[in-house]
Short mmCIF file of C-alpha atoms and ligand atoms in Angstrom, two decimals:
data_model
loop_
_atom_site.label_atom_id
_atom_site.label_comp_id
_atom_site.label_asym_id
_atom_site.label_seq_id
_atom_site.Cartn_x
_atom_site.Cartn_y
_atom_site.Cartn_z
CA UNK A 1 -88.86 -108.61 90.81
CA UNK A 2 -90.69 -107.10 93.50
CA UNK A 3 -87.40 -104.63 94.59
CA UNK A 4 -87.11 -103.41 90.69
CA UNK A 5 -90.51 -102.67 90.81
CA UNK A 6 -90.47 -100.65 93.96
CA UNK A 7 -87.45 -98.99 92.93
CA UNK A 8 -88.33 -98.04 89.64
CA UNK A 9 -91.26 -96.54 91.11
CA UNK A 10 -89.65 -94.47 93.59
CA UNK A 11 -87.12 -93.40 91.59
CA UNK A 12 -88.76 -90.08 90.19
CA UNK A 13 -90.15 -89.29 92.87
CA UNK A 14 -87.56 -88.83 94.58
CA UNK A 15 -85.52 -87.11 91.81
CA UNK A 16 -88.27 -84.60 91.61
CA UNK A 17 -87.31 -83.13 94.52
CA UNK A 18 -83.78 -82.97 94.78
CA UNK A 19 -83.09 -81.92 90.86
CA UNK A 20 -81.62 -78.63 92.07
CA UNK A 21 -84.84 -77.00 90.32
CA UNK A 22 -86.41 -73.68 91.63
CA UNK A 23 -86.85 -73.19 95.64
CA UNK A 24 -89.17 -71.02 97.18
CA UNK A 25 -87.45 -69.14 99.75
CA UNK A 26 -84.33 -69.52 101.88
CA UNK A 27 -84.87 -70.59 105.68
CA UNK A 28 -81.00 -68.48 107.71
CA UNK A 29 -80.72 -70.64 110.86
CA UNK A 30 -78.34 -69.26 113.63
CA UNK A 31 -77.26 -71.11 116.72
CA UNK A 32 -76.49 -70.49 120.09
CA UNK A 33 -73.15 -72.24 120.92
CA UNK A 34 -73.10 -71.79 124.74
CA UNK A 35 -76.82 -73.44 124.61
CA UNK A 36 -75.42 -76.41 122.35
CA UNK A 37 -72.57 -76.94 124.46
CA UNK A 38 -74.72 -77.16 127.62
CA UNK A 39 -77.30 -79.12 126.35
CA UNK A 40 -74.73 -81.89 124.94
CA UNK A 41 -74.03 -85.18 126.67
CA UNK A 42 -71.16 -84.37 129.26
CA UNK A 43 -70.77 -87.99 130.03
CA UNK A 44 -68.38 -88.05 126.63
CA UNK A 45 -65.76 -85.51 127.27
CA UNK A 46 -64.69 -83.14 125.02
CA UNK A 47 -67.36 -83.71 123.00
CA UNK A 48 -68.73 -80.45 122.43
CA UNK A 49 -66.08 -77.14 122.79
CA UNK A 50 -66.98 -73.75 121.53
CA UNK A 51 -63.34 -71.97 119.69
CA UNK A 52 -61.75 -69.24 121.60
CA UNK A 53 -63.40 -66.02 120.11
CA UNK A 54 -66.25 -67.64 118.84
CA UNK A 55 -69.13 -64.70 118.72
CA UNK A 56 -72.57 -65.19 120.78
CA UNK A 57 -74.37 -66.24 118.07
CA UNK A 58 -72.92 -68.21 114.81
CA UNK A 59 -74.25 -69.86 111.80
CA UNK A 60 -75.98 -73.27 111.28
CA UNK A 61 -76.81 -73.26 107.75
CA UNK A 62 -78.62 -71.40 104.71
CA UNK A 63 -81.30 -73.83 103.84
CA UNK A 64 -83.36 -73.12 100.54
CA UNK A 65 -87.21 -74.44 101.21
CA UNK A 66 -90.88 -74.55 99.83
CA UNK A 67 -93.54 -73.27 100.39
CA UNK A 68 -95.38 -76.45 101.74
CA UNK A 69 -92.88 -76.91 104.57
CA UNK A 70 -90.58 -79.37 102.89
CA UNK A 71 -87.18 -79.06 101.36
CA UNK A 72 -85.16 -79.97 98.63
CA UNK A 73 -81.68 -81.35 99.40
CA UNK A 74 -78.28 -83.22 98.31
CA UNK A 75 -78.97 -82.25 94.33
CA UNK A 76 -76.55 -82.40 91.54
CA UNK A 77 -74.47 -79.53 92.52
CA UNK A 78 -71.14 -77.66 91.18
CA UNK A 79 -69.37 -79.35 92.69
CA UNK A 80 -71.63 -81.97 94.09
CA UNK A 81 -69.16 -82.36 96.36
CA UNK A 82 -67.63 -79.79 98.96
CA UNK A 83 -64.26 -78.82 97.70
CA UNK A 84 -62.44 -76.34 100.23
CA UNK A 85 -60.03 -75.01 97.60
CA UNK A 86 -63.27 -72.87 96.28
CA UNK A 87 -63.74 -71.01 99.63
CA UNK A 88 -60.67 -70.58 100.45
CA UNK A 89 -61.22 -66.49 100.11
CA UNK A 90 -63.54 -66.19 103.09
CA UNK A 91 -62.33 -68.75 104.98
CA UNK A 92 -60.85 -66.97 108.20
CA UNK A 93 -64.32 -65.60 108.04
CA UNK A 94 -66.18 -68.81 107.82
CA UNK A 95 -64.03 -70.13 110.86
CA UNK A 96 -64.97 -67.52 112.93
CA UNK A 97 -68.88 -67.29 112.50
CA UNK A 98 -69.32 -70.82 111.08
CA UNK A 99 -67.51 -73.02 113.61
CA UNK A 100 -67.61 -76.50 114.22
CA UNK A 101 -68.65 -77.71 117.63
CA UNK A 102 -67.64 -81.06 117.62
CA UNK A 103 -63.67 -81.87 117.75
CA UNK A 104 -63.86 -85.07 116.73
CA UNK A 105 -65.14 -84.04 113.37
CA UNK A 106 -63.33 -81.72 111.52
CA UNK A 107 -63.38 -77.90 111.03
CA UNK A 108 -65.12 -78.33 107.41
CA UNK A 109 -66.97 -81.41 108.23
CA UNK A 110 -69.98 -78.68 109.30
CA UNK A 111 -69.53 -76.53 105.78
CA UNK A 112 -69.59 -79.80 103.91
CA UNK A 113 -72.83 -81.23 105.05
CA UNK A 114 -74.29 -78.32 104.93
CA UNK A 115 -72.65 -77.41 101.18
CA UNK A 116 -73.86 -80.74 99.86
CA UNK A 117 -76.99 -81.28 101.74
CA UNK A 118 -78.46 -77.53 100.95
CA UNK A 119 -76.04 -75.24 98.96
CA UNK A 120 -76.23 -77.96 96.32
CA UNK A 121 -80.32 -76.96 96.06
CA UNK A 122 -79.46 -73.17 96.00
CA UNK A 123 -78.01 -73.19 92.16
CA UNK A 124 -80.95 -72.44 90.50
CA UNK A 125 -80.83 -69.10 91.23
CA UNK A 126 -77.57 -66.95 90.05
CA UNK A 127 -76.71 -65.41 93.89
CA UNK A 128 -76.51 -68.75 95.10
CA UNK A 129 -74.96 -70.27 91.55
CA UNK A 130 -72.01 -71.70 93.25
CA UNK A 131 -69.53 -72.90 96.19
CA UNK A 132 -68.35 -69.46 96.97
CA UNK A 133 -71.23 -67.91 96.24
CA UNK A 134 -73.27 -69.95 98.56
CA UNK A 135 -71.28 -69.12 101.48
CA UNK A 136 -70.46 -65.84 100.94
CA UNK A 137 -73.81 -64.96 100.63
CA UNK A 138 -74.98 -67.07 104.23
CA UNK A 139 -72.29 -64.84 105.55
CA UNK A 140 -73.94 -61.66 104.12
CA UNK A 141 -77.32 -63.02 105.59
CA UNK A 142 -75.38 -63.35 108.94
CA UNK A 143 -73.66 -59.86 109.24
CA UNK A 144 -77.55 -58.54 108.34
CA UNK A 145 -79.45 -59.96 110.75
CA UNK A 146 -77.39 -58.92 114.31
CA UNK A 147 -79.19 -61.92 116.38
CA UNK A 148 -76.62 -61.33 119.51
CA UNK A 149 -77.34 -57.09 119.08
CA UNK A 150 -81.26 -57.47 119.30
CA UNK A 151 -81.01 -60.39 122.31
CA UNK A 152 -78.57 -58.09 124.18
CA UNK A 153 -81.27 -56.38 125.81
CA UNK A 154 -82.91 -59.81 127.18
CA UNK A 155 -79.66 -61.60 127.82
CA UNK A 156 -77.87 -63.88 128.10
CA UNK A 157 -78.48 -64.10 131.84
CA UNK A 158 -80.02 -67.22 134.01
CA UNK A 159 -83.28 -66.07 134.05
CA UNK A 160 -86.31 -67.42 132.85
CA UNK A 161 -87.50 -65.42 129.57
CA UNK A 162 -90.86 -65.51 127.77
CA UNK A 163 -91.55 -66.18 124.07
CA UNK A 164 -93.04 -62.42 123.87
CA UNK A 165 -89.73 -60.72 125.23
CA UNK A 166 -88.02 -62.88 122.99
CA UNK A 167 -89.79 -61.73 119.84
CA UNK A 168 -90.34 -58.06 120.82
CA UNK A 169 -86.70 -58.40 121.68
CA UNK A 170 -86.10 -59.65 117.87
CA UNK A 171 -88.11 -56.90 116.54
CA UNK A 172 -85.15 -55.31 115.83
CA UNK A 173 -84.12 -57.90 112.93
CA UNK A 174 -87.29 -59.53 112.02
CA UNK A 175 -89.19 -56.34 111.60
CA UNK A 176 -92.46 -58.02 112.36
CA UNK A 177 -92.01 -61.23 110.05
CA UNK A 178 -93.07 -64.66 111.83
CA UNK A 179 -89.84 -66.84 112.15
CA UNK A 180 -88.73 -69.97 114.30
CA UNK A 181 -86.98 -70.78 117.29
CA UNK A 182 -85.90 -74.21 119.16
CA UNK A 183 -84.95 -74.87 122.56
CA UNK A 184 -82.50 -77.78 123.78
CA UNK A 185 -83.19 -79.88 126.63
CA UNK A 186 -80.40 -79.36 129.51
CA UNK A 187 -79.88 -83.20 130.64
CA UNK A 188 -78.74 -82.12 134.17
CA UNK A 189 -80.89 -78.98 134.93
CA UNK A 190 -83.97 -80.43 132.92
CA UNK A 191 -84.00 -76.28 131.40
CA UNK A 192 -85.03 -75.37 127.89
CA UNK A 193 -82.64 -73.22 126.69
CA UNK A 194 -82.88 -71.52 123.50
CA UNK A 195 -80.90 -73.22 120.87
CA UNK A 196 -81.38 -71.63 117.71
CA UNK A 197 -83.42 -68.99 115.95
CA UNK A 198 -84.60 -69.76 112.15
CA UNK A 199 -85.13 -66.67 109.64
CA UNK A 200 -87.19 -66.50 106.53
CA UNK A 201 -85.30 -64.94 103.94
CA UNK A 202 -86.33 -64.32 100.03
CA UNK A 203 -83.38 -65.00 97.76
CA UNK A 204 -82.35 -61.57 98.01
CA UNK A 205 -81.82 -62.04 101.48
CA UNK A 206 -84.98 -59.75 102.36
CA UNK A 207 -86.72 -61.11 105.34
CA UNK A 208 -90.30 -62.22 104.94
CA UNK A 209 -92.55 -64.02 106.72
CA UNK A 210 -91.64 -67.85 107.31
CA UNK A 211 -94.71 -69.96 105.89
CA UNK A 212 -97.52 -70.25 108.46
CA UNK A 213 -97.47 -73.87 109.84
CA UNK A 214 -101.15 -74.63 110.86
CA UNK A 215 -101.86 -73.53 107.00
CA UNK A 216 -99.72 -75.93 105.36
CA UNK A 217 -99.69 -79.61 104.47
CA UNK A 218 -96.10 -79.25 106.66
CA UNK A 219 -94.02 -82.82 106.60
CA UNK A 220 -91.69 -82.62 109.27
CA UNK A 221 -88.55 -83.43 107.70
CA UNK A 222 -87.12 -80.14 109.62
CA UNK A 223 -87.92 -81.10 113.13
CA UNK A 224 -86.87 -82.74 115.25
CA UNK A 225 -83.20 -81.92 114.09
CA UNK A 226 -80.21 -82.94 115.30
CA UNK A 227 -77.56 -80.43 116.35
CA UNK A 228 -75.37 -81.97 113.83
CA UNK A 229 -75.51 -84.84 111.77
CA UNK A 230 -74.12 -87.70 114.13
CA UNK A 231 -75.38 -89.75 117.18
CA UNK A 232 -75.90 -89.03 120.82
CA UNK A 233 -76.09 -85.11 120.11
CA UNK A 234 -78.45 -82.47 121.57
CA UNK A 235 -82.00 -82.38 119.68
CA UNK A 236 -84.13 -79.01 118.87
CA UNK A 237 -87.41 -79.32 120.37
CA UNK A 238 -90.14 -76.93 120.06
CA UNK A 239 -89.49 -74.22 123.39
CA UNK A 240 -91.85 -74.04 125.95
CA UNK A 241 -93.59 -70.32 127.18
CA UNK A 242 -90.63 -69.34 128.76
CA UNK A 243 -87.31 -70.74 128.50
CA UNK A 244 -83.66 -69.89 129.34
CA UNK A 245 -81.25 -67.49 127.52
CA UNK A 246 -78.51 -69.03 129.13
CA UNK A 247 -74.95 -67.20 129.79
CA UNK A 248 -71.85 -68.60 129.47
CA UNK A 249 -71.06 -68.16 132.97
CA UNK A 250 -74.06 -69.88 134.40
CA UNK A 251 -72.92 -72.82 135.90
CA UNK A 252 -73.51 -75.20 138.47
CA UNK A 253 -71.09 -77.87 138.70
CA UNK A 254 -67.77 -77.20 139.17
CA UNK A 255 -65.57 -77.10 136.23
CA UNK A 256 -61.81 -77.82 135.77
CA UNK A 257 -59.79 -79.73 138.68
CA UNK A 258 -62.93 -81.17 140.08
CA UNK A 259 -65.45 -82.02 137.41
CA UNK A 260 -64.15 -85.63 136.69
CA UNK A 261 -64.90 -86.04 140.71
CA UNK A 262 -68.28 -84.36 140.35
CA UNK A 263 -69.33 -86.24 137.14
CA UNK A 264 -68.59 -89.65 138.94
CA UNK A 265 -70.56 -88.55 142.21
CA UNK A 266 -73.70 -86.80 140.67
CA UNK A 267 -73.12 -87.58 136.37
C1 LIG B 1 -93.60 -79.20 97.88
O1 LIG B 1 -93.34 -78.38 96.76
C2 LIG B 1 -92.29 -78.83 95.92
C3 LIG B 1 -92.01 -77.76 94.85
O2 LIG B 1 -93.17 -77.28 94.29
C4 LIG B 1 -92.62 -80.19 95.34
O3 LIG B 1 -91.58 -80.66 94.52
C5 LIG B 1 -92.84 -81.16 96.50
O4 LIG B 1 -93.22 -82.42 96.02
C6 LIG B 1 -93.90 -80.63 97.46
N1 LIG B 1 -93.92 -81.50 98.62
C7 LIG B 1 -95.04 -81.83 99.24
C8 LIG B 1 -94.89 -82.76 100.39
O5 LIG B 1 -96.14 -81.42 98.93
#
């Protein structure tokens, strides 16, 4: 008796939410693979591999949000459920700037969390009205906003950089507007390196200002977030002053022949 009661009365509220209804704005997350990769547990190999001719920087998702910090997700959609026949147009495209990390998930496992979980909440508006749509149009947000271009005068190298090279760095795309960033811990090296960097976008895929957090009642349903959806994966974390842009060549244990040797000495 008890259950039906609770359940019944959390029913519409949490229907309200998620009933595909009007967003606010539309939060363009990019990632930094290398950073990912590094950060991720090496004690499970193979676990995290970045695809031969994967660009510097590559997408993690186009999330539609409110105002008040929190987010609708997993609504009705059409389809509610990813179908991969519907993207099939772009897909060589998707592969390349939308790859999955993770080999032991699949290539579309990424698009179809992130179809379901926020494409599904994009509907309401007519740009973002369906499958296709919703991708093409996180692709158009990606080929707007050059992330790698603006960094390339800060990095990727092994040095320290601070949060103000970083953003007069970003100038470039943000044009001023306030946006996010995340750092992952490095397990072995104890670094932050920077992990992703989060856009505000209005539905025209404008940039605007991301909603000021000490202003808003913000839940924080965004953060901490897991690199992907799964266990024992790298976490975002809020970045330090200064933090590493790391390159792809940085490295300090030895790779290849020797690394199972190294891992059981100092893993
Ligand atoms: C945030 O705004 C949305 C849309 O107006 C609303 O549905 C939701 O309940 C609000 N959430 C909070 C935590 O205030």
């Amino acid at each position: 008796m008890m259950f039906c009661f609770l359940f019944l009365l959390s029913f519409p509220i949490l229907t309200s939410a998620n009933d595909g209804g009007p967003f606010d704005y539309l939060m363009f997350t990019t990632i930094y693979p290398t950073a990912v990769c590094r950060a991720d547990d090496d004690s499970v190999p193979d676990s995290c591999e970045i695809p031969k001719g994967t660009p510097q920087w590559t997408i993690h998702g186009l999330w539609p949000n409110y105002e008040n910090g929190s987010y609708p997700q997993f609504c009705p959609g059409t389809p509610s459920r990813f179908d991969e026949n519907l993207i099939k147009p772009i897909e060589p495209k998707l592969l390349a700037v939308w790859p999955n990390l993770f080999p032991h998930k699949s290539i579309q496992s990424f698009w179809k969390h992130e179809y379901e979980k926020h494409g599904t909440c994009a509907q309401s508006d007519e740009r973002y009205k369906n499958e296709l749509l919703y991708f093409s149009n996180s692709i158009k947000a990606y080929e707007t906003f050059n992330i790698a271009s603006a960094l390339s005068s800060i990095g990727p190298s092994d040095k320290l950089i601070t949060k103000e090279q970083l953003h007069n760095a970003l100038l470039e795309v943000t044009n001023g507007k306030s946006y996010q960033i995340h750092c992952l811990r490095d397990k072995k090296t104890k670094q932050y390196l920077l992990g992703d960097i989060r856009l505000c976008l209005n539905k025209d895929l404008t940039i605007r200002d991301c909603p000021d957090d000490r202003n808003s009642n913000r839940v924080h349903t965004r953060f901490p977030r897991r690199a992907s959806n799964g266990g024992g994966l790298p976490t975002y974390q809020e970045c330090p002053h200064s933090f590493v842009y790391i390159s792809a060549e940085t490295s300090y244990t030895p790779r290849g022949l020797f690394a199972p040797l190294w891992d059981k000495i100092f893993g």
